[in-house]
Short mmCIF file of C-alpha atoms in Angstrom, two decimals:
data_model
loop_
_atom_site.label_atom_id
_atom_site.label_comp_id
_atom_site.label_asym_id
_atom_site.label_seq_id
_atom_site.Cartn_x
_atom_site.Cartn_y
_atom_site.Cartn_z
CA UNK C 1 109.52 -14.07 -25.34
CA UNK C 2 111.49 -16.53 -27.44
CA UNK C 3 114.86 -17.05 -25.77
CA UNK C 4 117.92 -19.26 -25.59
CA UNK C 5 120.38 -18.96 -22.71
CA UNK C 6 123.73 -20.73 -22.71
CA UNK C 7 125.87 -21.49 -19.69
CA UNK C 8 128.81 -23.60 -18.61
CA UNK C 9 131.70 -21.89 -20.36
CA UNK C 10 135.01 -21.19 -18.68
CA UNK C 11 138.74 -21.74 -18.67
CA UNK C 12 139.94 -25.30 -19.18
CA UNK C 13 143.33 -26.87 -19.83
CA UNK C 14 144.14 -28.66 -23.08
CA UNK C 15 142.88 -32.21 -22.89
CA UNK C 16 140.19 -31.25 -20.42
CA UNK C 17 136.42 -31.51 -20.57
CA UNK C 18 133.49 -29.15 -20.25
CA UNK C 19 129.71 -29.36 -20.59
CA UNK C 20 127.76 -26.47 -22.03
CA UNK C 21 124.03 -26.08 -21.44
CA UNK C 22 121.34 -24.21 -23.31
CA UNK C 23 117.81 -23.63 -22.03
CA UNK C 24 115.05 -22.61 -24.39
CA UNK C 25 111.81 -20.76 -23.65
CA UNK C 26 108.96 -19.14 -25.52
CA UNK C 27 108.69 -21.83 -28.18
CA UNK C 28 107.91 -25.54 -28.44
CA UNK C 29 111.35 -26.87 -27.61
CA UNK C 30 110.60 -30.48 -28.46
CA UNK C 31 109.79 -29.50 -32.06
CA UNK C 32 113.01 -27.55 -32.54
CA UNK C 33 116.15 -28.69 -34.31
CA UNK C 34 118.95 -27.58 -32.00
CA UNK C 35 122.46 -26.58 -33.04
CA UNK C 36 125.76 -25.41 -31.62
CA UNK C 37 127.69 -22.78 -33.58
CA UNK C 38 130.98 -21.35 -32.39
CA UNK C 39 132.98 -18.22 -33.13
CA UNK C 40 136.66 -17.96 -32.32
CA UNK C 41 137.77 -14.49 -31.14
CA UNK C 42 137.73 -12.09 -34.06
CA UNK C 43 136.82 -14.87 -36.50
CA UNK C 44 133.82 -16.14 -38.41
CA UNK C 45 131.07 -18.62 -37.62
CA UNK C 46 131.46 -22.40 -37.53
CA UNK C 47 128.60 -24.88 -37.18
CA UNK C 48 129.67 -27.80 -35.02
CA UNK C 49 126.68 -29.98 -34.22
CA UNK C 50 122.95 -30.55 -34.52
CA UNK C 51 120.24 -32.62 -32.85
CA UNK C 52 117.05 -32.82 -34.89
CA UNK C 53 113.71 -33.02 -33.13
CA UNK C 54 112.47 -36.46 -32.17
CA UNK C 55 109.59 -35.98 -34.62
CA UNK C 56 112.18 -35.65 -37.39
CA UNK C 57 114.03 -38.75 -36.30
CA UNK C 58 116.31 -37.26 -33.64
CA UNK C 59 119.25 -37.40 -36.04
CA UNK C 60 122.58 -36.14 -34.68
CA UNK C 61 125.25 -34.63 -36.92
CA UNK C 62 128.70 -33.20 -36.25
CA UNK C 63 131.31 -31.20 -38.07
CA UNK C 64 134.59 -33.02 -38.69
CA UNK C 65 136.78 -30.94 -36.31
CA UNK C 66 134.72 -32.03 -33.29
CA UNK C 67 133.45 -35.48 -34.30
CA UNK C 68 134.54 -38.07 -31.75
CA UNK C 69 135.37 -35.42 -29.13
CA UNK C 70 132.09 -33.51 -28.74
CA UNK C 71 128.63 -34.93 -28.09
CA UNK C 72 125.28 -33.16 -28.28
CA UNK C 73 122.31 -34.24 -26.23
CA UNK C 74 118.90 -32.86 -25.31
CA UNK C 75 116.27 -33.24 -22.61
CA UNK C 76 112.96 -32.05 -24.01
CA UNK C 77 111.24 -32.48 -20.64
CA UNK C 78 113.18 -29.49 -19.29
CA UNK C 79 113.90 -27.65 -22.55
CA UNK C 80 117.63 -28.28 -22.30
CA UNK C 81 120.26 -28.80 -24.97
CA UNK C 82 123.84 -29.77 -24.13
CA UNK C 83 127.31 -29.87 -25.62
CA UNK C 84 129.68 -32.30 -23.96
CA UNK C 85 133.24 -31.43 -24.91
CA UNK C 86 136.16 -33.79 -24.33
CA UNK C 87 139.83 -33.73 -25.32
CA UNK C 88 139.68 -29.98 -25.68
CA UNK C 89 142.27 -28.27 -27.84
CA UNK C 90 143.53 -24.70 -27.88
CA UNK C 91 141.76 -24.21 -31.20
CA UNK C 92 138.41 -24.96 -29.52
CA UNK C 93 138.65 -21.56 -27.82
CA UNK C 94 135.53 -19.71 -28.94
CA UNK C 95 132.19 -18.21 -28.06
CA UNK C 96 129.70 -21.05 -28.27
CA UNK C 97 126.19 -20.23 -29.41
CA UNK C 98 123.10 -22.38 -29.14
CA UNK C 99 120.71 -21.88 -32.08
CA UNK C 100 117.49 -23.37 -33.37
CA UNK C 101 116.29 -24.58 -36.71
CA UNK C 102 117.46 -25.86 -40.05
CA UNK C 103 118.44 -22.25 -40.63
CA UNK C 104 119.53 -20.63 -37.42
CA UNK C 105 116.64 -18.39 -36.54
CA UNK C 106 116.97 -18.06 -32.75
CA UNK C 107 120.34 -17.47 -31.09
CA UNK C 108 121.49 -17.21 -27.53
CA UNK C 109 124.07 -14.69 -26.37
CA UNK C 110 126.75 -17.37 -26.22
CA UNK C 111 129.07 -18.77 -23.57
CA UNK C 112 132.83 -18.37 -23.80
CA UNK C 113 135.16 -21.36 -23.70
CA UNK C 114 138.88 -20.72 -23.29
CA UNK C 115 141.30 -23.62 -23.66
CA UNK C 116 144.70 -22.66 -22.32
CA UNK C 117 147.44 -24.05 -20.13
CA UNK A 1 132.47 -29.82 -47.92
CA UNK A 2 130.81 -26.85 -49.61
CA UNK A 3 133.13 -23.86 -49.37
CA UNK A 4 131.49 -20.47 -49.16
CA UNK A 5 133.31 -17.35 -50.32
CA UNK A 6 132.18 -13.75 -49.97
CA UNK A 7 133.22 -10.54 -51.65
CA UNK A 8 134.27 -7.94 -50.95
CA UNK A 9 135.88 -8.51 -47.55
CA UNK A 10 134.66 -5.07 -46.56
CA UNK A 11 132.94 -2.09 -48.07
CA UNK A 12 132.10 1.44 -47.05
CA UNK A 13 128.95 2.99 -48.42
CA UNK A 14 127.45 6.45 -47.93
CA UNK A 15 124.22 6.71 -45.97
CA UNK A 16 121.27 6.19 -48.28
CA UNK A 17 123.35 4.51 -50.96
CA UNK A 18 123.17 0.89 -52.14
CA UNK A 19 125.38 -1.86 -50.77
CA UNK A 20 125.89 -5.05 -52.75
CA UNK A 21 127.37 -8.12 -51.07
CA UNK A 22 128.30 -11.26 -52.96
CA UNK A 23 128.41 -14.90 -51.91
CA UNK A 24 129.56 -17.91 -53.91
CA UNK A 25 129.33 -21.60 -53.07
CA UNK A 26 131.80 -24.20 -54.35
CA UNK A 27 128.89 -26.34 -55.53
CA UNK A 28 125.24 -25.71 -56.20
CA UNK A 29 122.95 -25.35 -53.18
CA UNK A 30 119.84 -25.59 -55.37
CA UNK A 31 117.93 -28.72 -54.43
CA UNK A 32 116.28 -29.92 -57.63
CA UNK A 33 113.48 -31.84 -55.95
CA UNK A 34 111.97 -28.71 -54.38
CA UNK A 35 113.65 -26.00 -56.50
CA UNK A 36 114.86 -24.20 -53.39
CA UNK A 37 118.26 -22.65 -52.79
CA UNK A 38 119.49 -23.65 -49.34
CA UNK A 39 121.19 -20.34 -48.69
CA UNK A 40 120.77 -17.93 -45.78
CA UNK A 41 122.11 -14.49 -44.86
CA UNK A 42 122.90 -13.30 -41.33
CA UNK A 43 123.77 -9.92 -39.86
CA UNK A 44 126.10 -9.69 -36.87
CA UNK A 45 126.60 -6.43 -35.04
CA UNK A 46 129.52 -6.00 -32.62
CA UNK A 47 129.00 -7.82 -29.35
CA UNK A 48 125.78 -9.46 -30.53
CA UNK A 49 124.86 -12.89 -31.83
CA UNK A 50 124.07 -13.22 -35.52
CA UNK A 51 120.56 -12.42 -36.71
CA UNK A 52 118.87 -14.32 -39.52
CA UNK A 53 117.88 -11.91 -42.30
CA UNK A 54 117.05 -14.10 -45.27
CA UNK A 55 116.51 -17.78 -45.96
CA UNK A 56 115.90 -19.74 -49.16
CA UNK A 57 118.17 -17.14 -50.79
CA UNK A 58 115.45 -14.51 -51.07
CA UNK A 59 112.83 -14.96 -48.32
CA UNK A 60 113.14 -12.10 -45.86
CA UNK A 61 112.47 -12.91 -42.20
CA UNK A 62 109.56 -11.24 -40.45
CA UNK A 63 110.55 -7.83 -39.12
CA UNK A 64 113.56 -7.42 -41.42
CA UNK A 65 113.36 -4.08 -43.24
CA UNK A 66 112.51 -4.33 -46.92
CA UNK A 67 115.69 -2.49 -47.85
CA UNK A 68 117.35 -5.90 -47.43
CA UNK A 69 116.87 -8.25 -50.36
CA UNK A 70 118.45 -11.49 -51.45
CA UNK A 71 118.85 -12.91 -54.92
CA UNK A 72 120.69 -15.55 -56.90
CA UNK A 73 120.53 -19.26 -57.54
CA UNK A 74 122.78 -22.27 -57.78
CA UNK A 75 126.21 -21.05 -56.74
CA UNK A 76 126.01 -17.24 -56.93
CA UNK A 77 124.07 -15.07 -54.53
CA UNK A 78 123.71 -11.42 -53.62
CA UNK A 79 122.50 -9.51 -50.59
CA UNK A 80 121.49 -5.96 -51.42
CA UNK A 81 120.89 -3.17 -48.95
CA UNK A 82 119.02 -0.67 -51.09
CA UNK A 83 119.53 2.39 -48.89
CA UNK A 84 122.16 1.99 -46.20
CA UNK A 85 121.21 3.16 -42.72
CA UNK A 86 123.54 3.74 -39.78
CA UNK A 87 122.11 0.73 -37.97
CA UNK A 88 123.16 -1.55 -40.84
CA UNK A 89 126.84 -1.34 -39.88
CA UNK A 90 127.67 -4.98 -39.26
CA UNK A 91 129.32 -8.09 -40.62
CA UNK A 92 127.14 -10.08 -43.01
CA UNK A 93 127.55 -13.82 -43.44
CA UNK A 94 126.08 -16.16 -46.00
CA UNK A 95 125.54 -19.80 -45.07
CA UNK A 96 124.54 -22.94 -46.93
CA UNK A 97 122.25 -25.45 -45.29
CA UNK A 98 122.21 -27.82 -48.24
CA UNK A 99 124.62 -30.35 -46.77
CA UNK A 100 126.63 -31.22 -43.66
CA UNK A 101 128.78 -29.40 -42.64
CA UNK A 102 126.57 -26.33 -42.79
CA UNK A 103 129.22 -23.83 -43.73
CA UNK A 104 129.39 -20.07 -43.49
CA UNK A 105 131.24 -17.61 -45.64
CA UNK A 106 133.99 -15.53 -44.04
CA UNK A 107 131.79 -12.45 -43.88
CA UNK A 108 131.63 -8.98 -45.42
CA UNK A 109 132.06 -6.01 -43.12
CA UNK A 110 129.85 -3.04 -43.99
CA UNK A 111 130.73 0.46 -42.77
CA UNK A 112 129.59 3.99 -43.41
CA UNK A 113 131.69 6.06 -45.80
#
């Protein structure tokens, strides 16, 4: 079964840090372009970062609201994709989804990040 | 950034009737070198992650019922549900994957009348 499972969410204070993890199974992880997409409570979808497969150059891209604060990384040996979040702001509160592809064809269930004092 | 807009914000359609959802991009998402529109549609039901329905503006994903169809080119796109079923109640998002940032529209909520 093709699956993505996120973990690592929680409550963090403004200015704090958090690392989200995503494990993939049922597909060739090393060939997949991996993305993070977030959804604030009751709001729409926002793409925030991508790590292309090594075969496609391993290019990393970010959306402007998170560039310089968030970092994506991957470990293909254990099918893991990460989002390292620093200098968190209240507006980063959201459900964070891990997704695959140039279009987002596989999605996890998401992990909730709440930034609050 | 390419701004995606969707209309209407919400619509209620009787079971078995047609639903027409619109999506507009602030600049063309048609890539001339391959003649493809870099436009996708997603369905999100309450409490669930989004599900990819259509990519390349009109290519339905495997397993998606054929009552869902996508059309359009350049900057104007449409998702049509030909005969609305109860299980189609959801929010539908369009998204461009033409250029970074890969932006979504604000969504259209579909309900049963």
